[in-house]
Short mmCIF file of N, CA, C and O in Angstrom, two decimals:
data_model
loop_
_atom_site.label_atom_id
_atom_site.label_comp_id
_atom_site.label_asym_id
_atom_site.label_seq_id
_atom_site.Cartn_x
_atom_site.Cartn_y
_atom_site.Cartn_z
N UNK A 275 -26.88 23.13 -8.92
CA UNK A 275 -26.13 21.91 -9.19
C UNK A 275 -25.71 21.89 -10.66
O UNK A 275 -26.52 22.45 -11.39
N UNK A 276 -24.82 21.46 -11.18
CA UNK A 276 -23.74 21.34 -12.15
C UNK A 276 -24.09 20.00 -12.60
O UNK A 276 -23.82 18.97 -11.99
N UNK A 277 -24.81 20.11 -13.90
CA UNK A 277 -25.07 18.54 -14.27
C UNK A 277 -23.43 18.17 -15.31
O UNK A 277 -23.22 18.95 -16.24
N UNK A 278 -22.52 17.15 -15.12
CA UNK A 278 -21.31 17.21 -15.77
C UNK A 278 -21.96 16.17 -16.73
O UNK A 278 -23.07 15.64 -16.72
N UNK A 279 -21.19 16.09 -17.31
CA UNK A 279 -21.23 15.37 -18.95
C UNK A 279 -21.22 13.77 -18.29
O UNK A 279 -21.90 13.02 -18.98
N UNK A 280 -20.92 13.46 -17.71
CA UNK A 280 -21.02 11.83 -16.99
C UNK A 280 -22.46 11.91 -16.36
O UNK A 280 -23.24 11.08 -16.83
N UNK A 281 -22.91 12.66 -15.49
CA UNK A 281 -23.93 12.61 -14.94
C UNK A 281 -25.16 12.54 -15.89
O UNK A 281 -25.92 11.58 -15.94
N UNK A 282 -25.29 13.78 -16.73
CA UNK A 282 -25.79 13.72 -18.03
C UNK A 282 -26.03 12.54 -18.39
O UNK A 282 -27.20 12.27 -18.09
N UNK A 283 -25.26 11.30 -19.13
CA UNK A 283 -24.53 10.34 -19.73
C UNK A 283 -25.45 9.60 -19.03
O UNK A 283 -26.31 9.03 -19.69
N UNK A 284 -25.46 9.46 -17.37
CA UNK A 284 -25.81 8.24 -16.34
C UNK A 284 -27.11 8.52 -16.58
O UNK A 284 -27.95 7.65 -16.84
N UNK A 285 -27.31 9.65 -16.52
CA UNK A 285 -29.34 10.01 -16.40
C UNK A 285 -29.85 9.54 -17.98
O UNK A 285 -30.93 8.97 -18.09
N UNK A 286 -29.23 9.74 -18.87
CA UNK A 286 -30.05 9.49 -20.22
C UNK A 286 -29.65 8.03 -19.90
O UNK A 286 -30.80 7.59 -20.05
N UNK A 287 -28.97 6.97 -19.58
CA UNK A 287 -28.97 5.06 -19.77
C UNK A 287 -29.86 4.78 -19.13
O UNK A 287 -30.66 3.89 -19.43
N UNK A 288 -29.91 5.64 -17.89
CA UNK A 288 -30.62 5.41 -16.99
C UNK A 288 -32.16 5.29 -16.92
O UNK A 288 -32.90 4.43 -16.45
N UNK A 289 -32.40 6.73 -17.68
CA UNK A 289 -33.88 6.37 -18.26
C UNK A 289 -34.07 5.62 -19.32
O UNK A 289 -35.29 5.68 -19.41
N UNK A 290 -33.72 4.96 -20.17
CA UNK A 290 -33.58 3.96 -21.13
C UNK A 290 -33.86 2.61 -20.13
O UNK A 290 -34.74 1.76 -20.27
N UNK A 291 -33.21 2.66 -19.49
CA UNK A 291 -33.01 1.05 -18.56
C UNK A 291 -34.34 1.28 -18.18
O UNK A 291 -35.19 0.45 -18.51
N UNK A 292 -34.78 2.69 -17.26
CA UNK A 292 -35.89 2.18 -16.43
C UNK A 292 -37.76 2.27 -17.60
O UNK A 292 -38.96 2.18 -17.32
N UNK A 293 -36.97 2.49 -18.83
CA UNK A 293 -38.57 2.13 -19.24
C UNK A 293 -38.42 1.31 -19.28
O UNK A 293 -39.31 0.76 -18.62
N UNK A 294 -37.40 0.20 -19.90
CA UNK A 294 -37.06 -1.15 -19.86
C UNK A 294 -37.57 -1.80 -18.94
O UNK A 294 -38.24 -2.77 -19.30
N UNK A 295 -37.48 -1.58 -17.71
CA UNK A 295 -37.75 -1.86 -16.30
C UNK A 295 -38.95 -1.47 -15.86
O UNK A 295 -39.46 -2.29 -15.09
N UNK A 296 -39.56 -0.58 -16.06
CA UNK A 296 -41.00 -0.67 -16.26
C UNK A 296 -41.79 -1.56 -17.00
O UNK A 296 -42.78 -2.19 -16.62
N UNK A 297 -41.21 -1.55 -18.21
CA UNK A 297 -41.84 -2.56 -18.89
C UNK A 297 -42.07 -3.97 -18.46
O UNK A 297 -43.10 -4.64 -18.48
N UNK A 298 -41.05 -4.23 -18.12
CA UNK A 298 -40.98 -5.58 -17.48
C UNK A 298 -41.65 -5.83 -16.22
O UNK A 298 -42.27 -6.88 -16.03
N UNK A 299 -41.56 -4.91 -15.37
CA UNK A 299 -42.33 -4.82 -14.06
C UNK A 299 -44.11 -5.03 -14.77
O UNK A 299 -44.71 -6.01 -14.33
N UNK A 300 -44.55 -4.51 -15.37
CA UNK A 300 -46.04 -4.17 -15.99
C UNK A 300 -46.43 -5.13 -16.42
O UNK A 300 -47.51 -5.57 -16.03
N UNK A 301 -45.62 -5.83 -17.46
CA UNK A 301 -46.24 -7.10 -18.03
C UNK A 301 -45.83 -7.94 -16.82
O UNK A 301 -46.88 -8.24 -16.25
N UNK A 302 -44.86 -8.43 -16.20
CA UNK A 302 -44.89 -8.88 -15.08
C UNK A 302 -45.64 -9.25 -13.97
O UNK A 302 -45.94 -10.25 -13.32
N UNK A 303 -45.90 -7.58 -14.00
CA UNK A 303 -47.32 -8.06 -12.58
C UNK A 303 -48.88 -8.32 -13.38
O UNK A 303 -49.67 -9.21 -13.05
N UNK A 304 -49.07 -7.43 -14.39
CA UNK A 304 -50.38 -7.30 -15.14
C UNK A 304 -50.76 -7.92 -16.21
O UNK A 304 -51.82 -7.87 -16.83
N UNK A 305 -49.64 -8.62 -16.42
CA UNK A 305 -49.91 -10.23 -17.53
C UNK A 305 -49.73 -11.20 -17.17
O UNK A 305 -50.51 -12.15 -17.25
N UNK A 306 -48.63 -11.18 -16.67
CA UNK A 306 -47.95 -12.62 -16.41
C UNK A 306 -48.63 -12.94 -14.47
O UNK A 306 -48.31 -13.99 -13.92
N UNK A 307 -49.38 -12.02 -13.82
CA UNK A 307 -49.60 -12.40 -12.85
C UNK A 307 -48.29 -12.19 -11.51
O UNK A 307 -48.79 -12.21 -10.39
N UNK A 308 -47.26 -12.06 -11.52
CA UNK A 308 -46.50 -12.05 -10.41
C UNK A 308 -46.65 -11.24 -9.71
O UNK A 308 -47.45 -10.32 -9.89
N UNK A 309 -45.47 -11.44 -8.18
CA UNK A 309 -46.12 -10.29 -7.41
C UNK A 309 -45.11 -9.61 -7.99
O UNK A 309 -44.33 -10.07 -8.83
N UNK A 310 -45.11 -8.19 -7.41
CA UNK A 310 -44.64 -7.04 -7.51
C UNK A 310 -43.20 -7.20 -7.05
O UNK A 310 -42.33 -6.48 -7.53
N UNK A 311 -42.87 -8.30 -5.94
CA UNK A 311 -41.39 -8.13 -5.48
C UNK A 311 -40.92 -9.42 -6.93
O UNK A 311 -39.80 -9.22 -7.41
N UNK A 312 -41.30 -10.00 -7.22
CA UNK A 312 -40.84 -11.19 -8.37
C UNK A 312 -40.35 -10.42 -9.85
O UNK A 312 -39.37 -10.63 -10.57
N UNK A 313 -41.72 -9.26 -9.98
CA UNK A 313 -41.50 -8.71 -11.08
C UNK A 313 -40.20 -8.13 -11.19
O UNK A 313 -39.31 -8.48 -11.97
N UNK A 314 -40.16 -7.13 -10.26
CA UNK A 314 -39.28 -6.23 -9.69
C UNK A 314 -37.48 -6.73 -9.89
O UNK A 314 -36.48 -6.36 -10.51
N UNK A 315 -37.86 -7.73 -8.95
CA UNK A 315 -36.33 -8.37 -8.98
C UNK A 315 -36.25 -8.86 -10.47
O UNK A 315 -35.28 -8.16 -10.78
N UNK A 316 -36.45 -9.33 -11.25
CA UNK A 316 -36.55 -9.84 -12.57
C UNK A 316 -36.14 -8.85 -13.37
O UNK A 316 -35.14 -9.04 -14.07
N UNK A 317 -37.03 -7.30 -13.43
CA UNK A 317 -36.54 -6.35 -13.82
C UNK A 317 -35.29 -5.58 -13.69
O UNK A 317 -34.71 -4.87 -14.51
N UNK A 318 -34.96 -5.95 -12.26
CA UNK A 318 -33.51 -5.33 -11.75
C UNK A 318 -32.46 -6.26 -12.63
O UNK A 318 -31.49 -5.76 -13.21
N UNK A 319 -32.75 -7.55 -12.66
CA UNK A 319 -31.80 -8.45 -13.26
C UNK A 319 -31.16 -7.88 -14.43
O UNK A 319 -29.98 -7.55 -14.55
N UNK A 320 -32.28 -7.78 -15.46
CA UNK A 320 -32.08 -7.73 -16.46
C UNK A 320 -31.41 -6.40 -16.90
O UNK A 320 -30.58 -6.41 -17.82
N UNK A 321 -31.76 -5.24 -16.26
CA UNK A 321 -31.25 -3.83 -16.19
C UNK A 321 -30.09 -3.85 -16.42
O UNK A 321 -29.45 -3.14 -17.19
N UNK A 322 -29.61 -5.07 -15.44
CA UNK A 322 -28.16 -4.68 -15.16
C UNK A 322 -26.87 -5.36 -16.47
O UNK A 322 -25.70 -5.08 -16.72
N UNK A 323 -27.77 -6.25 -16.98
CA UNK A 323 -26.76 -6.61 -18.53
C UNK A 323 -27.05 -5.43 -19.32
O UNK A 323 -26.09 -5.38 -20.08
N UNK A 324 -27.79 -4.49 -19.56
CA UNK A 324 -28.03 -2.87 -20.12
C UNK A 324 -26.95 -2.09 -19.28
O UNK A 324 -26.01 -1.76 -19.99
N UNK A 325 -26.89 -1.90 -18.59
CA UNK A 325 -26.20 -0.76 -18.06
C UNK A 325 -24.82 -0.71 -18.08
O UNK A 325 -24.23 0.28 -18.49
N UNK A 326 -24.12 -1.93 -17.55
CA UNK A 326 -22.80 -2.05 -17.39
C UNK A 326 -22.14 -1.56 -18.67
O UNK A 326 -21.53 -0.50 -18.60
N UNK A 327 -22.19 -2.34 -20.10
CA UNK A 327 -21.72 -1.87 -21.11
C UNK A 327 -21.52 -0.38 -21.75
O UNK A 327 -20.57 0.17 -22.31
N UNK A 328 -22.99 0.07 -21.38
CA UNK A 328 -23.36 1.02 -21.55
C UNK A 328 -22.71 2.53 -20.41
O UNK A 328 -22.64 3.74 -20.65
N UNK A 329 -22.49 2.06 -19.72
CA UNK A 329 -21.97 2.92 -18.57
C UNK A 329 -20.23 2.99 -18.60
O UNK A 329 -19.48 3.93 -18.34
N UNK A 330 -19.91 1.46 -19.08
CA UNK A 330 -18.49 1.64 -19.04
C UNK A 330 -17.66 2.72 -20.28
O UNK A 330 -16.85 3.63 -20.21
N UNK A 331 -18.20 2.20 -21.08
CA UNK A 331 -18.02 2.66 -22.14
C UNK A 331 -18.47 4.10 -22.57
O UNK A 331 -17.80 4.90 -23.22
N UNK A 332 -19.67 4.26 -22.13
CA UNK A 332 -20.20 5.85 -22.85
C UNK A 332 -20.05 6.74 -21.42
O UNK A 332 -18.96 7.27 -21.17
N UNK A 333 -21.31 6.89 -20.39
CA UNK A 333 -21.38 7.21 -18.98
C UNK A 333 -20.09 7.83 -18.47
O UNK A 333 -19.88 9.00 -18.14
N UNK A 334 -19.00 6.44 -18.46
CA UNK A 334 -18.16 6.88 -17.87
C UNK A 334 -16.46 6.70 -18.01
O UNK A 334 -15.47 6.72 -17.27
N UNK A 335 -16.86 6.46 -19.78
CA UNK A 335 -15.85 6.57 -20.53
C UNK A 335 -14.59 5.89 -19.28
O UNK A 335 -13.98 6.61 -18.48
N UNK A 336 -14.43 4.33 -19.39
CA UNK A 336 -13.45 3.96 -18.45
C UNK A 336 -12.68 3.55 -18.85
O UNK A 336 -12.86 2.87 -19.86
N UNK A 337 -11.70 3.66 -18.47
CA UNK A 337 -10.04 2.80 -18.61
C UNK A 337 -9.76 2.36 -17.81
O UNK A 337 -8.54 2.35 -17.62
N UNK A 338 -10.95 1.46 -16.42
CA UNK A 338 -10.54 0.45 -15.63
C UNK A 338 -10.56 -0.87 -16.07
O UNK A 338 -11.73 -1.21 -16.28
N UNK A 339 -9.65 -1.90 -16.32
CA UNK A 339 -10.04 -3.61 -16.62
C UNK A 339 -11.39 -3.66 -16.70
O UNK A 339 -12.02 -2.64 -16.40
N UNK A 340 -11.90 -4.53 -17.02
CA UNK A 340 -13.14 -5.25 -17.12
C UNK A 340 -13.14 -6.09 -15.59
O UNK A 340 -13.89 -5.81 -14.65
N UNK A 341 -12.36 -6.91 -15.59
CA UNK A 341 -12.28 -7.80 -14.33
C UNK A 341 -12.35 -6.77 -13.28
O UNK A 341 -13.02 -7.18 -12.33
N UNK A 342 -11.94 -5.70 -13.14
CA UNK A 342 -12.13 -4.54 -11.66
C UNK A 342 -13.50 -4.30 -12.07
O UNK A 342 -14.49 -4.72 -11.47
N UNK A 343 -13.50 -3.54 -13.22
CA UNK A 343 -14.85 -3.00 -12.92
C UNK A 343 -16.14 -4.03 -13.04
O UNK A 343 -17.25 -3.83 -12.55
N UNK A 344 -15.84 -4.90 -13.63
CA UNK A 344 -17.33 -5.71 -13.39
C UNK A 344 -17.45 -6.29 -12.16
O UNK A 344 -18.55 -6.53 -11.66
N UNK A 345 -16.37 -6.53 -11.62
CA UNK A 345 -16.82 -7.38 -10.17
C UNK A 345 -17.38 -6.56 -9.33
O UNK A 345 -18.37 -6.94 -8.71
N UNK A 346 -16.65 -4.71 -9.07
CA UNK A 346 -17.33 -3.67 -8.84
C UNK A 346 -18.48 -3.11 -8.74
O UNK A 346 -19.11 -2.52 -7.86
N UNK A 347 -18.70 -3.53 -10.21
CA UNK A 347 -20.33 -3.30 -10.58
C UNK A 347 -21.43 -4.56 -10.23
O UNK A 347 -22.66 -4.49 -10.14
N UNK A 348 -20.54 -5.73 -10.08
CA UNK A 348 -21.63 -6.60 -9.35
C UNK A 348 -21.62 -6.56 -7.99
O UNK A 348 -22.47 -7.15 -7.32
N UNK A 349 -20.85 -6.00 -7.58
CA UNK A 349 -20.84 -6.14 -6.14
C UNK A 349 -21.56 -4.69 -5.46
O UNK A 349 -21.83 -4.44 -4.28
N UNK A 350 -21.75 -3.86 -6.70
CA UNK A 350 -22.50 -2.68 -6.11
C UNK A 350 -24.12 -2.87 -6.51
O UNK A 350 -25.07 -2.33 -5.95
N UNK A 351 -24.15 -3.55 -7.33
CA UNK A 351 -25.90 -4.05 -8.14
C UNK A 351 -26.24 -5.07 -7.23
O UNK A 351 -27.44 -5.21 -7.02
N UNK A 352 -25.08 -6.16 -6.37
CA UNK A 352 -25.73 -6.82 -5.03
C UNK A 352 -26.30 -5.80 -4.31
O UNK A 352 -27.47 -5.77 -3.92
N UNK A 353 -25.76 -5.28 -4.19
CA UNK A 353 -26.52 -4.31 -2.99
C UNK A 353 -27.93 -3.38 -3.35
O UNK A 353 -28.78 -3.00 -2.55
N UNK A 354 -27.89 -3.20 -4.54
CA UNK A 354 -28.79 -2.38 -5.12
C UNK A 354 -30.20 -3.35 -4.93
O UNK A 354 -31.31 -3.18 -4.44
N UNK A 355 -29.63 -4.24 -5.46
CA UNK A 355 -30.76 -5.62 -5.60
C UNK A 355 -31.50 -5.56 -4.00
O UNK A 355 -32.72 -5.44 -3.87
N UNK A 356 -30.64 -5.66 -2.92
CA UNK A 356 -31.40 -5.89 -2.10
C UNK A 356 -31.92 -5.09 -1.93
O UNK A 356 -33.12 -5.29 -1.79
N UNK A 357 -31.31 -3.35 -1.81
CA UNK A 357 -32.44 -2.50 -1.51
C UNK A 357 -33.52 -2.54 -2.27
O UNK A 357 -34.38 -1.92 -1.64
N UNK A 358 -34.00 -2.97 -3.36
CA UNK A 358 -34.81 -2.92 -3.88
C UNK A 358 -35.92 -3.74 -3.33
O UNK A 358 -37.11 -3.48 -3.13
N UNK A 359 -35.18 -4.86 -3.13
CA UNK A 359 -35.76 -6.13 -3.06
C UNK A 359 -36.90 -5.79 -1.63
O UNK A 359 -38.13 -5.85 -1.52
N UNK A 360 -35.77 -5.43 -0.64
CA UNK A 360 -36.07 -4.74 0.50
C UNK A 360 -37.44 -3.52 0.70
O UNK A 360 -38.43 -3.39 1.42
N UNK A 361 -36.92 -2.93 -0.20
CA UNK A 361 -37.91 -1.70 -0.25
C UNK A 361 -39.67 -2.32 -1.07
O UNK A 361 -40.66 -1.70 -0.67
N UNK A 362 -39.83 -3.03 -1.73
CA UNK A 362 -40.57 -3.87 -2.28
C UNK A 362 -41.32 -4.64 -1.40
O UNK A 362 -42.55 -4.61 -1.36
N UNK A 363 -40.56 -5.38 -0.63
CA UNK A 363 -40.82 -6.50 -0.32
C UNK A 363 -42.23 -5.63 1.13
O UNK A 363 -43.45 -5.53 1.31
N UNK A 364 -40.88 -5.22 1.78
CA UNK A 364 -41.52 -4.35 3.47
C UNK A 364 -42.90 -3.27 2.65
O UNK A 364 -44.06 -3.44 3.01
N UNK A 365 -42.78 -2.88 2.25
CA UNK A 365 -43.95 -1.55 1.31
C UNK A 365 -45.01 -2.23 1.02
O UNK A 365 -46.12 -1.90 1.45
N UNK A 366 -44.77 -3.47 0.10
CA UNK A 366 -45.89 -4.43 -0.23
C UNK A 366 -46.69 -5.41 0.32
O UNK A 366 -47.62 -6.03 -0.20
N UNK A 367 -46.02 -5.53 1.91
CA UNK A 367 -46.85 -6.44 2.78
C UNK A 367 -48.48 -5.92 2.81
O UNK A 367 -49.17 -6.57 2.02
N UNK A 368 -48.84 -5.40 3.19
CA UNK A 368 -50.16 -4.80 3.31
C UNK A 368 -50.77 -4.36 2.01
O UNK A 368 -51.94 -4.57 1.69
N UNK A 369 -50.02 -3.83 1.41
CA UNK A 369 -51.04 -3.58 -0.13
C UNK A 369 -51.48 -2.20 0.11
O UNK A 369 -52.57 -2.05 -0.45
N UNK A 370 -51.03 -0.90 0.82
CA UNK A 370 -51.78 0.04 1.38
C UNK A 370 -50.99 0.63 0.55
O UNK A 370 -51.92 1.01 -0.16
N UNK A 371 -50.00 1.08 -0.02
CA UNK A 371 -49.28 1.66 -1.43
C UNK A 371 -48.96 1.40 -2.77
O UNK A 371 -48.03 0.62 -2.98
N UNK A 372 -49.73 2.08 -4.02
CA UNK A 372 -49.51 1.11 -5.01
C UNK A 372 -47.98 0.67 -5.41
O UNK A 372 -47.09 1.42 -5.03
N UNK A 373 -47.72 -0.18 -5.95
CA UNK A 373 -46.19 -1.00 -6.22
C UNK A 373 -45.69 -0.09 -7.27
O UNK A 373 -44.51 -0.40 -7.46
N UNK A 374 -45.99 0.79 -7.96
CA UNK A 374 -45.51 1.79 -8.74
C UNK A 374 -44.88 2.60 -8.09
O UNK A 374 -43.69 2.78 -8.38
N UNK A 375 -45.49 3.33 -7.01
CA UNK A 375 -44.92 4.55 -6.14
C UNK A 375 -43.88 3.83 -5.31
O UNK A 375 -42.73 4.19 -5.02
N UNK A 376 -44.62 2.61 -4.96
CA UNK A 376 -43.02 1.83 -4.05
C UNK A 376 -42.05 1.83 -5.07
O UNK A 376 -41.10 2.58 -4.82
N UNK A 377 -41.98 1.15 -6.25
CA UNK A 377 -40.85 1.01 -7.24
C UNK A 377 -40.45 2.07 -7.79
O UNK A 377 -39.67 1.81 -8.70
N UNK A 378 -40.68 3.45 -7.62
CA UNK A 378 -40.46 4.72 -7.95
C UNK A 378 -39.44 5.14 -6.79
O UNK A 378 -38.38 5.76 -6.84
N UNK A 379 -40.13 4.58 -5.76
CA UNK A 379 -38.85 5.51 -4.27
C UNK A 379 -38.14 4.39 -4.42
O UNK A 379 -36.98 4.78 -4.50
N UNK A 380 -38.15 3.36 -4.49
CA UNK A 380 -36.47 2.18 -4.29
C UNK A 380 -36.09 2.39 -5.36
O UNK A 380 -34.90 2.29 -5.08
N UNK A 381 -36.09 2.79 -7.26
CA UNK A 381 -35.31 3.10 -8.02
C UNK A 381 -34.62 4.36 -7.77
O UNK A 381 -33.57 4.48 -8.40
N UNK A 382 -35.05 5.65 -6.76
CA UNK A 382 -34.74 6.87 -6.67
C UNK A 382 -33.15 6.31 -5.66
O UNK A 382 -31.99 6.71 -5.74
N UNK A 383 -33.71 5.37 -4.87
CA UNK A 383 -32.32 5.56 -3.96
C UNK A 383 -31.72 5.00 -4.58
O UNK A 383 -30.67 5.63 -4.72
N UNK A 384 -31.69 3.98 -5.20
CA UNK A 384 -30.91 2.66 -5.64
C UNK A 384 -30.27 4.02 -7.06
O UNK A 384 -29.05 3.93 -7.15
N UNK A 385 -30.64 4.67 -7.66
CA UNK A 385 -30.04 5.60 -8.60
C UNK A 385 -29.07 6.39 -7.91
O UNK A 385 -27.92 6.50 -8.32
N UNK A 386 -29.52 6.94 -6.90
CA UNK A 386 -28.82 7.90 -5.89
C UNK A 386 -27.19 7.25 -5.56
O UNK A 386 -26.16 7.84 -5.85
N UNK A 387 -27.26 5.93 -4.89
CA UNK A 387 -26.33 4.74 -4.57
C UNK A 387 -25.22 4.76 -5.63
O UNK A 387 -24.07 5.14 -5.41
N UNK A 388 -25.81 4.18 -7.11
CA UNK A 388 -25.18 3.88 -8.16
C UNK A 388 -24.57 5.35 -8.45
O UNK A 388 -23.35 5.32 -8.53
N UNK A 389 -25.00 6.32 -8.59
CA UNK A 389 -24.56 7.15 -9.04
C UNK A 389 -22.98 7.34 -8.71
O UNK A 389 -21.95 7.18 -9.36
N UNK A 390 -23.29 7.77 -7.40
CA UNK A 390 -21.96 8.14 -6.75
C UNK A 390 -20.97 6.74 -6.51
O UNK A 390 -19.76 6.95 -6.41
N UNK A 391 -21.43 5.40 -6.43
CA UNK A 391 -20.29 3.96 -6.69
C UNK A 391 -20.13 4.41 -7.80
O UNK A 391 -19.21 5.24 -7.81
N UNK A 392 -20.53 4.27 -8.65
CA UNK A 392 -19.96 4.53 -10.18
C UNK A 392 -19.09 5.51 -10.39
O UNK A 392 -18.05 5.27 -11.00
N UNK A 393 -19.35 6.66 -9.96
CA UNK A 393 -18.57 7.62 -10.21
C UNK A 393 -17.21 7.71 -9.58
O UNK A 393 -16.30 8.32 -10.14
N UNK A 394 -17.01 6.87 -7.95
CA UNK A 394 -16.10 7.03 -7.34
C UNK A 394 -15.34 6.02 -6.98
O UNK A 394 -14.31 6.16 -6.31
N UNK A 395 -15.91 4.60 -7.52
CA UNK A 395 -15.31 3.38 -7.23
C UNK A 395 -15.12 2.67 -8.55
O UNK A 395 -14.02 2.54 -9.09
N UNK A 396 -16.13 2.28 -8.98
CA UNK A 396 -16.47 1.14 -10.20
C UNK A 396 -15.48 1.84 -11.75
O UNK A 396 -14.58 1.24 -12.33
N UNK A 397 -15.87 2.87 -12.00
CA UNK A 397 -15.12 3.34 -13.38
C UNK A 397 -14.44 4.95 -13.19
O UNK A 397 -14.63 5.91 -13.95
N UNK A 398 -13.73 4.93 -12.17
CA UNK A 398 -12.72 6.03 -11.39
C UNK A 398 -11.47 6.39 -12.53
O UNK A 398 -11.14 7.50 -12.93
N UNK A 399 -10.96 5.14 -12.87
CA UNK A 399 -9.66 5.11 -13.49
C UNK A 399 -8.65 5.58 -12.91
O UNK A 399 -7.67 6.07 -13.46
N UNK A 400 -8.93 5.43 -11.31
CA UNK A 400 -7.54 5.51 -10.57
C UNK A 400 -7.39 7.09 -10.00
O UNK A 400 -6.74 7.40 -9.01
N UNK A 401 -8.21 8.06 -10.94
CA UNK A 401 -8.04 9.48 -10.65
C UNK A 401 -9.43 9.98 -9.84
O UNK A 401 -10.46 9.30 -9.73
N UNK A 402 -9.21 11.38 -9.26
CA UNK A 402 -10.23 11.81 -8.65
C UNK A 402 -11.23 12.04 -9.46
O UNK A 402 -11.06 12.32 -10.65
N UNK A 403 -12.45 11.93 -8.85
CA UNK A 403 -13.89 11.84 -9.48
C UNK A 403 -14.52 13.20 -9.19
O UNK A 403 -15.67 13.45 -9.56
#
């Protein structure tokens, strides 16, 4: 596989966001007491005022409007949200997996997702991706 200079770009914000997002998940559940789906979603929230700027601009160097691509990007982080939310929520009923390894496989897909919206919808600039 061919890591391109965007992909590159997405993986380094990306890990930036998710210590961010760790962080928040940790003190979340292990200070502040919440559950794991509260933390979680809280963490996703906040990710996502990090990324957009950061993605439009560096990631994926765009020359789409703001008004396309942010509605884009919220309308693809709705969805992200729920899988998360989803993947959290169903994993954590029972307590039989720690919430780390759950929040490790719903950031893997939810990365997987974004990757390719981003690349082929949200900051395209009209040309092939």
């Amino acid at each position: 596989m061919v890591i391109t200079k965007k992909l590159r770009r997405f993986l380094i914000v990306g890990g930036a966001t998710a210590v961010l997002y760790y962080c928040v998940l940790l003190i979340g559940i292990e200070l502040m007491g919440w559950s794991a789906v509260v933390a979680s979603s809280l963490a996703y929230v906040l990710s996502l005022a990090i990324n957009y700027p950061l993605h439009y601009r560096w990631s994926f160097e765009s020359e789409q409007r703001h008004r396309t691509a942010m509605f884009r990007y919220l309308l693809m982080n709705f969805t992200g949200f729920f899988l998360n939310w989803g993947v959290m929520h169903f994993a954590q009923k029972d307590d039989a997996v720690h919430y780390l390894f759950i929040q490790t496989l719903a950031i893997t897909i939810i990365v997987i997702w974004n990757y390719i919206v981003s690349n082929r919808w949200i900051y395209s600039n009209g040309r092939a991706a």
